[in-house]
Amino acid sequence: MKEKNMANNPSCQICGNQTFPLFDDKLSLTFHQCQHCGYTFKDNQHHLDHQAEKSQYDAHENTSDNQGYVRMFERFLTHAVLPYKQTGRALEFGSGPGPVLYEMLKTRGFKTTHYDPYYHPNQSYLNNTYDLITTTEVFEHLSNPEMVFKTLVSLLKQDGILAIMTSFRPNDNDEFLSWWYRRDATHIGFFTLKSFEHLAKKHGVPIVQTNHKNTITFKKE
Ligand SMILES: [Zn+2]
């Protein structure tokens, strides 16, 4: 019986290995946890539809009036971006209603494009390649994270930088099951460093920086 159940488990969306179910009694939902890389994602039935998801985003206050967001992005730029890239063409992927980081990159002299599936759904970003791609608080929302990662890497120039912000999953499952970040209904996927190491190796973009908490930077060779 147990084996039959295991056979029904979805494979890891990052590394393709087997997952096992992780039940969340507090939220009454099921996660799937990869037994190889630790990537953990909510079962498909808990994913919001397009309209419900947008309503949640509309309720967020991430505009440049919100000083907390500005400070968060300043820290991100300081340790995850600027040590590796200071100039060139940039893409801010998943820029949100603000779009705060897009404006900050422009101010710093990057020739910046932005894309957001809800607030700036202009697909022309696909027609360029970039020295820098930033994507913050996006990867935890993706139902197809590996495909998005692959696409972003394909848009990087040689020596280009991909800088991601998403909170890393606590390694301990008890800690994970009381972690605030998992509660947000739009957050469906949670990475470990090992998940990102897998993506780095598979797509030829070594990791040049991580704070082991919520930022990671890749470089295209
Ligand atoms: Zn995995």
Short mmCIF file of C-alpha atoms and ligand atoms in Angstrom, two decimals:
data_model
loop_
_atom_site.label_atom_id
_atom_site.label_comp_id
_atom_site.label_asym_id
_atom_site.label_seq_id
_atom_site.Cartn_x
_atom_site.Cartn_y
_atom_site.Cartn_z
CA MET A 1 0.00 0.00 0.00
CA LYS A 2 2.76 2.36 0.94
CA GLU A 3 4.60 1.62 -2.29
CA LYS A 4 1.46 2.24 -4.28
CA ASN A 5 1.11 5.64 -2.62
CA MET A 6 4.74 6.48 -3.33
CA ALA A 7 4.17 5.68 -7.01
CA ASN A 8 1.44 8.33 -7.11
CA ASN A 9 3.66 11.05 -5.71
CA PRO A 10 4.67 13.72 -8.20
CA SER A 11 8.34 13.90 -9.07
CA CYS A 12 10.42 16.87 -7.95
CA GLN A 13 9.82 19.94 -10.12
CA ILE A 14 13.52 20.80 -9.82
CA CYS A 15 15.56 17.61 -10.03
CA GLY A 16 12.98 15.01 -11.09
CA ASN A 17 13.63 12.68 -8.15
CA GLN A 18 11.01 11.04 -5.99
CA THR A 19 9.06 13.07 -3.45
CA PHE A 20 7.23 12.07 -0.32
CA PRO A 21 4.13 13.77 1.08
CA LEU A 22 4.39 16.16 4.01
CA PHE A 23 1.07 16.88 5.69
CA ASP A 24 0.47 20.30 7.18
CA ASP A 25 -2.18 19.90 9.87
CA LYS A 26 -2.34 23.62 10.65
CA LEU A 27 -3.05 24.63 7.06
CA SER A 28 -4.86 21.39 6.15
CA LEU A 29 -2.82 20.85 3.03
CA THR A 30 -0.26 18.54 1.50
CA PHE A 31 3.27 19.43 0.47
CA HIS A 32 5.55 17.23 -1.62
CA GLN A 33 9.15 17.14 -0.48
CA CYS A 34 11.96 15.94 -2.72
CA GLN A 35 14.01 13.26 -1.04
CA HIS A 36 17.08 14.27 -3.03
CA CYS A 37 17.24 18.09 -3.16
CA GLY A 38 14.65 19.00 -0.51
CA TYR A 39 12.57 21.23 -2.78
CA THR A 40 9.07 21.33 -1.29
CA PHE A 41 5.90 22.32 -3.11
CA LYS A 42 2.21 22.54 -2.40
CA ASP A 43 0.00 19.96 -4.05
CA ASN A 44 -1.58 21.23 -7.29
CA GLN A 45 -5.03 21.36 -5.71
CA HIS A 46 -3.78 24.18 -3.45
CA HIS A 47 -2.59 26.38 -6.32
CA LEU A 48 -4.72 29.50 -6.82
CA ASP A 49 -6.28 30.34 -10.16
CA HIS A 50 -5.14 33.42 -12.06
CA GLN A 51 -7.78 35.81 -10.68
CA ALA A 52 -7.47 34.72 -7.04
CA GLU A 53 -3.71 35.06 -7.32
CA LYS A 54 -3.92 38.58 -8.74
CA SER A 55 -6.29 39.64 -5.94
CA GLN A 56 -3.65 38.57 -3.42
CA TYR A 57 -0.94 40.53 -5.24
CA ASP A 58 -3.13 43.63 -5.45
CA ALA A 59 -3.36 43.55 -1.65
CA HIS A 60 0.45 43.72 -1.28
CA GLU A 61 1.92 47.17 -0.72
CA ASN A 62 5.12 46.92 -2.70
CA THR A 63 5.41 50.40 -4.14
CA SER A 64 8.32 52.76 -3.65
CA ASP A 65 6.32 54.55 -0.95
CA ASN A 66 6.91 51.52 1.19
CA GLN A 67 10.33 52.21 2.69
CA GLY A 68 10.65 48.63 3.90
CA TYR A 69 10.68 47.38 0.31
CA VAL A 70 13.21 49.97 -0.75
CA ARG A 71 15.57 49.00 2.07
CA MET A 72 15.13 45.30 1.27
CA PHE A 73 16.04 45.92 -2.38
CA GLU A 74 18.99 48.13 -1.39
CA ARG A 75 20.40 45.23 0.65
CA PHE A 76 19.73 42.85 -2.24
CA LEU A 77 21.56 45.11 -4.72
CA THR A 78 24.45 45.63 -2.32
CA HIS A 79 25.30 41.99 -1.70
CA ALA A 80 23.68 39.96 -4.51
CA VAL A 81 24.00 42.17 -7.61
CA LEU A 82 26.49 45.07 -7.58
CA PRO A 83 29.60 43.07 -6.57
CA TYR A 84 29.09 41.10 -9.83
CA LYS A 85 27.53 43.56 -12.29
CA GLN A 86 27.47 47.34 -12.25
CA THR A 87 26.38 48.24 -15.76
CA GLY A 88 24.67 46.99 -18.91
CA ARG A 89 21.26 45.79 -19.96
CA ALA A 90 19.02 44.48 -17.16
CA LEU A 91 15.74 42.61 -16.92
CA GLU A 92 13.62 42.84 -13.76
CA PHE A 93 11.47 39.70 -14.03
CA GLY A 94 8.22 39.69 -12.02
CA SER A 95 8.42 43.39 -11.23
CA GLY A 96 5.03 43.65 -9.50
CA PRO A 97 2.65 46.62 -9.33
CA GLY A 98 5.39 49.03 -8.04
CA PRO A 99 7.71 48.36 -9.83
CA VAL A 100 10.28 49.34 -7.21
CA LEU A 101 13.41 47.40 -8.14
CA TYR A 102 12.97 48.27 -11.84
CA GLU A 103 13.11 51.97 -10.94
CA MET A 104 16.12 51.44 -8.67
CA LEU A 105 18.06 49.63 -11.42
CA LYS A 106 17.30 52.44 -13.88
CA THR A 107 18.47 55.01 -11.34
CA ARG A 108 21.75 53.13 -11.05
CA GLY A 109 22.28 53.37 -14.80
CA PHE A 110 21.22 49.95 -16.00
CA LYS A 111 19.33 49.96 -19.30
CA THR A 112 16.38 48.19 -17.75
CA THR A 113 13.36 46.27 -19.04
CA HIS A 114 10.75 44.76 -16.79
CA TYR A 115 8.17 42.04 -17.10
CA ASP A 116 5.31 40.96 -14.89
CA PRO A 117 2.60 38.49 -15.95
CA TYR A 118 -0.06 40.57 -14.16
CA TYR A 119 1.09 44.19 -14.15
CA HIS A 120 3.37 44.51 -17.17
CA PRO A 121 2.69 41.53 -19.45
CA ASN A 122 4.84 42.73 -22.33
CA GLN A 123 6.57 39.72 -23.87
CA SER A 124 9.10 41.81 -25.81
CA TYR A 125 11.68 41.14 -23.08
CA LEU A 126 12.15 37.76 -24.79
CA ASN A 127 13.70 39.50 -27.81
CA ASN A 128 16.78 40.67 -25.92
CA THR A 129 19.67 39.26 -23.95
CA TYR A 130 20.85 40.71 -20.66
CA ASP A 131 23.92 41.39 -18.55
CA LEU A 132 21.77 41.18 -15.45
CA ILE A 133 18.46 39.53 -14.59
CA THR A 134 16.89 40.13 -11.20
CA THR A 135 13.87 38.30 -9.88
CA THR A 136 12.71 38.85 -6.32
CA GLU A 137 9.89 37.14 -4.46
CA VAL A 138 8.92 35.33 -7.68
CA PHE A 139 10.30 31.79 -7.52
CA GLU A 140 8.13 30.79 -4.56
CA HIS A 141 5.07 31.50 -6.76
CA LEU A 142 5.99 29.29 -9.72
CA SER A 143 4.30 26.04 -10.71
CA ASN A 144 7.01 25.46 -13.36
CA PRO A 145 10.18 26.80 -11.67
CA GLU A 146 12.69 24.83 -13.72
CA MET A 147 11.23 26.05 -17.01
CA VAL A 148 11.34 29.66 -15.85
CA PHE A 149 14.92 29.25 -14.62
CA LYS A 150 15.93 27.74 -17.96
CA THR A 151 14.26 30.60 -19.87
CA LEU A 152 15.99 33.25 -17.77
CA VAL A 153 19.38 31.57 -18.22
CA SER A 154 18.78 31.50 -21.99
CA LEU A 155 18.27 35.29 -21.89
CA LEU A 156 21.61 35.94 -20.15
CA LYS A 157 24.64 37.11 -22.11
CA GLN A 158 27.93 35.35 -21.48
CA ASP A 159 29.19 36.47 -18.04
CA GLY A 160 25.65 37.65 -17.30
CA ILE A 161 24.29 37.49 -13.76
CA LEU A 162 21.02 36.05 -12.51
CA ALA A 163 20.17 37.24 -8.99
CA ILE A 164 17.23 35.63 -7.20
CA MET A 165 15.53 36.49 -3.93
CA THR A 166 13.25 33.87 -2.37
CA SER A 167 13.30 32.60 1.22
CA PHE A 168 15.14 29.29 1.57
CA ARG A 169 13.21 26.50 3.18
CA PRO A 170 14.23 25.59 6.76
CA ASN A 171 15.90 22.15 6.63
CA ASP A 172 14.03 20.91 9.65
CA ASN A 173 10.47 19.77 8.85
CA ASP A 174 9.04 20.85 12.22
CA GLU A 175 10.50 24.29 11.60
CA PHE A 176 9.13 24.26 8.07
CA LEU A 177 5.63 23.39 9.32
CA SER A 178 5.57 26.45 11.57
CA TRP A 179 7.29 28.78 9.06
CA TRP A 180 5.31 31.92 8.25
CA TYR A 181 6.44 31.97 4.60
CA ARG A 182 4.53 28.78 3.74
CA ARG A 183 1.23 30.32 4.92
CA ASP A 184 0.85 32.79 2.02
CA ALA A 185 -1.61 31.13 -0.36
CA THR A 186 0.38 32.36 -3.38
CA HIS A 187 3.63 30.75 -2.12
CA ILE A 188 3.71 27.25 -3.60
CA GLY A 189 7.40 26.27 -3.94
CA PHE A 190 10.24 26.38 -1.41
CA PHE A 191 13.90 25.97 -2.31
CA THR A 192 16.91 24.61 -0.53
CA LEU A 193 20.49 25.45 -1.46
CA LYS A 194 20.72 21.93 -2.90
CA SER A 195 17.77 22.64 -5.23
CA PHE A 196 19.59 25.70 -6.56
CA GLU A 197 22.86 23.76 -6.81
CA HIS A 198 21.07 21.26 -9.02
CA LEU A 199 19.77 24.04 -11.30
CA ALA A 200 23.21 25.68 -11.41
CA LYS A 201 24.91 22.49 -12.53
CA LYS A 202 22.25 21.43 -15.01
CA HIS A 203 22.04 24.83 -16.72
CA GLY A 204 25.73 25.78 -16.59
CA VAL A 205 25.43 28.79 -14.32
CA PRO A 206 27.70 28.41 -11.27
CA ILE A 207 26.62 29.99 -8.00
CA VAL A 208 28.78 33.01 -7.17
CA GLN A 209 26.94 34.18 -4.06
CA THR A 210 24.36 33.08 -1.54
CA ASN A 211 23.52 34.34 1.93
CA HIS A 212 22.01 30.91 2.71
CA LYS A 213 18.82 32.67 3.71
CA ASN A 214 17.02 34.33 0.81
CA THR A 215 19.42 35.41 -1.94
CA ILE A 216 21.47 33.56 -4.54
CA THR A 217 23.44 34.77 -7.55
CA PHE A 218 24.38 32.74 -10.65
CA LYS A 219 26.84 33.58 -13.42
CA LYS A 220 26.55 32.33 -16.99
CA GLU A 221 29.83 30.95 -18.25
ZN ZN B 1 14.53 17.64 -6.07
#
